[in-house]
């Protein structure tokens, strides 16, 4: 009767597990599932609930074994015990002086960061232990006193309390981390925080992160025997152990996704018929809002829970702490979920069941079972609701519903600042068709309310700060967003949606493909080497786009990148937009709205008509961006919006040209992705 135990949600089976289901669950017994047991020895801690058994090194807190589904250990037994299940942090001391300023003039790089630093516990504690629930803690404590070499505390001024929770009847275990800096501690920059699981390479060959993105993966050895491509993460598989993968490109960044979608991913073992999944039910503790992209799972077989990184953002997203700056943040909990099917059943069922499990976990957020007071329960949190309307006077006389807008709370700041915010919590929801939104489960604190939506440029911010107290229930009523706009649309290119997905995305080179994406239009941008196709299509002359003649889906290359020369250097490119104006109003201003979806060490210079490359541009962005989204197959990085005044005197009646020069051309990955371009006439007199 309880054979489905390992795949069904724990919340249905145990009474104290999920607040929302409390009244129902009370009547349910434990289905005969054994009590949770903790066994603590000198060097190890074992957590066991009869479904799985997890072994930790004590007091370091490394996960060394996960026994489940007939397998003694799902983790890679050939790896050292410190290299199977761990947390690590990439950090550095803030760059001093000019040391980190690169010659490109684009500002600091990340080169001052040390290698990743393993989080090693120095203290072990049992937080809670009864038959239904065990929670343990591995504590890493910083001390300003110089540490000796055996302490493995190489000076990262941070306390880390890693917690692991096992519940009765639950096929998996939860973990979360409480990170803290006290007043007076030294300055640091943190580039990345994550948890890592490395699975048995002989068992787990099939990876899944969405209904479409799932496949048989290469072996780690294949990356050694293959041919590295333009950077070390991308490898052409020349001698793969599984011969059907020969000729494909492997790159972990091909499996990134936006944080809003990064909820469940992992691996399936066909021979053992088991699945291993990382389920992240909330995005509240991740940096930089819903569109931030990050890694999921990749060849190893490796599965990550990414909490913070500057992937697809660059230095803009370093978590920078000043000397003395205190901070506390809880990352997680996330669930390591295990499932299994009997030998005669389709192992791909494991993915669908993991997805179902993810939905139940998401609905149970905020969890009520973490013992730490630093993780507030639902009755200690608040909510905000309202309705977003958009009023673009040049499109509609009256405000329209902000259909499907993203609305969120993040640290107080300027409109749009959430995409660079890393130290606090963010709470985002997507409004419904009418623009109505309800944000629940918000932690106590002071926030700004932000919004953005497809079809409109720019960022909304509610005028006052939102103060959330335990039990707050705030109704903001109707909010009206007036997106940037000075005059009527004369022409436009693309769709304002913070992505370059609607533009022309070339086919990859036939000898450099990931076959998973060959017949998948939606994920075509994930192919390797697309930047290099620009030169194939435009070997000598750059892109020229004529309004009214060209179609951006076909004729606007998804990224403005440098051109490869015959001697394999790269040179800057200048694109042109050609458009007709009937009667220019010389004394008035026109407006060019340029929204960028990504920028990597790029400088966009704009010149109107009389084009002279060596003449001072009419407008320049200056060097911007280190999001590296072009090399990482992201279809966007960070969002930029430039509203440029164009005096009528720069324009002529008849044919006009705008020259868009990406002037930083030394690397293949320098460049920008456009999101949307709009040319507006002078404002009407009557406004
Ligand atoms: C640092 O940069 C500034 C501005 O570019 C320059 O004037 C100064 O000489 C540099 N200092 C050092 C130590 O390189
Ligand atoms: C080094 O540090 C560890 C942990 O703080 C301590 O247990 C040990 O006694 C120290 N060893 C020496 C030689 O000071
Ligand atoms: C792929 O094919 C192109 C010719 O189309 C060739 O120039 C290139 O070297 C090949 N790349 C690899 C990695 O084999
Ligand atoms: C490479 O070629 C470009 C033009 O094709 C030329 O401007 C440049 O000087 C060449 N560089 C070298 C190092 O030969
Ligand atoms: C046009 O824009 C320029 C530059 O922003 C500004 O200085 C000028 O006042 C504007 N002219 C009119 C007529 O609005």
PDB file of C-alpha atoms and ligand atoms in Angstrom, residues 565 567 569 571, ligand 4:
ATOM      1  CA  UNK A 565      39.516  38.974 -39.477  1.00  0.00           C
ATOM      2  CA  UNK A 567      44.437  36.755 -39.213  1.00  0.00           C
ATOM      3  CA  UNK A 569      41.999  39.204 -34.728  1.00  0.00           C
ATOM      4  CA  UNK A 571      37.553  44.329 -35.262  1.00  0.00           C
TER       5      UNK A 571
HETATM    6  C1  LIG B   4      44.771  41.694 -39.080  1.00  0.00           C
HETATM    7  O1  LIG B   4      43.910  42.057 -40.134  1.00  0.00           O
HETATM    8  C2  LIG B   4      43.342  43.349 -40.031  1.00  0.00           C
HETATM    9  C3  LIG B   4      42.401  43.590 -41.206  1.00  0.00           C
HETATM   10  O2  LIG B   4      41.990  42.419 -41.800  1.00  0.00           O
HETATM   11  C4  LIG B   4      44.422  44.391 -39.978  1.00  0.00           C
HETATM   12  O3  LIG B   4      43.847  45.664 -39.788  1.00  0.00           O
HETATM   13  C5  LIG B   4      45.366  44.088 -38.839  1.00  0.00           C
HETATM   14  O4  LIG B   4      46.451  44.987 -38.836  1.00  0.00           O
HETATM   15  C6  LIG B   4      45.901  42.682 -38.931  1.00  0.00           C
HETATM   16  N1  LIG B   4      46.647  42.404 -37.740  1.00  0.00           N
HETATM   17  C7  LIG B   4      47.802  41.769 -37.753  1.00  0.00           C
HETATM   18  C8  LIG B   4      48.456  41.543 -36.420  1.00  0.00           C
HETATM   19  O5  LIG B   4      48.325  41.395 -38.780  1.00  0.00           O
END
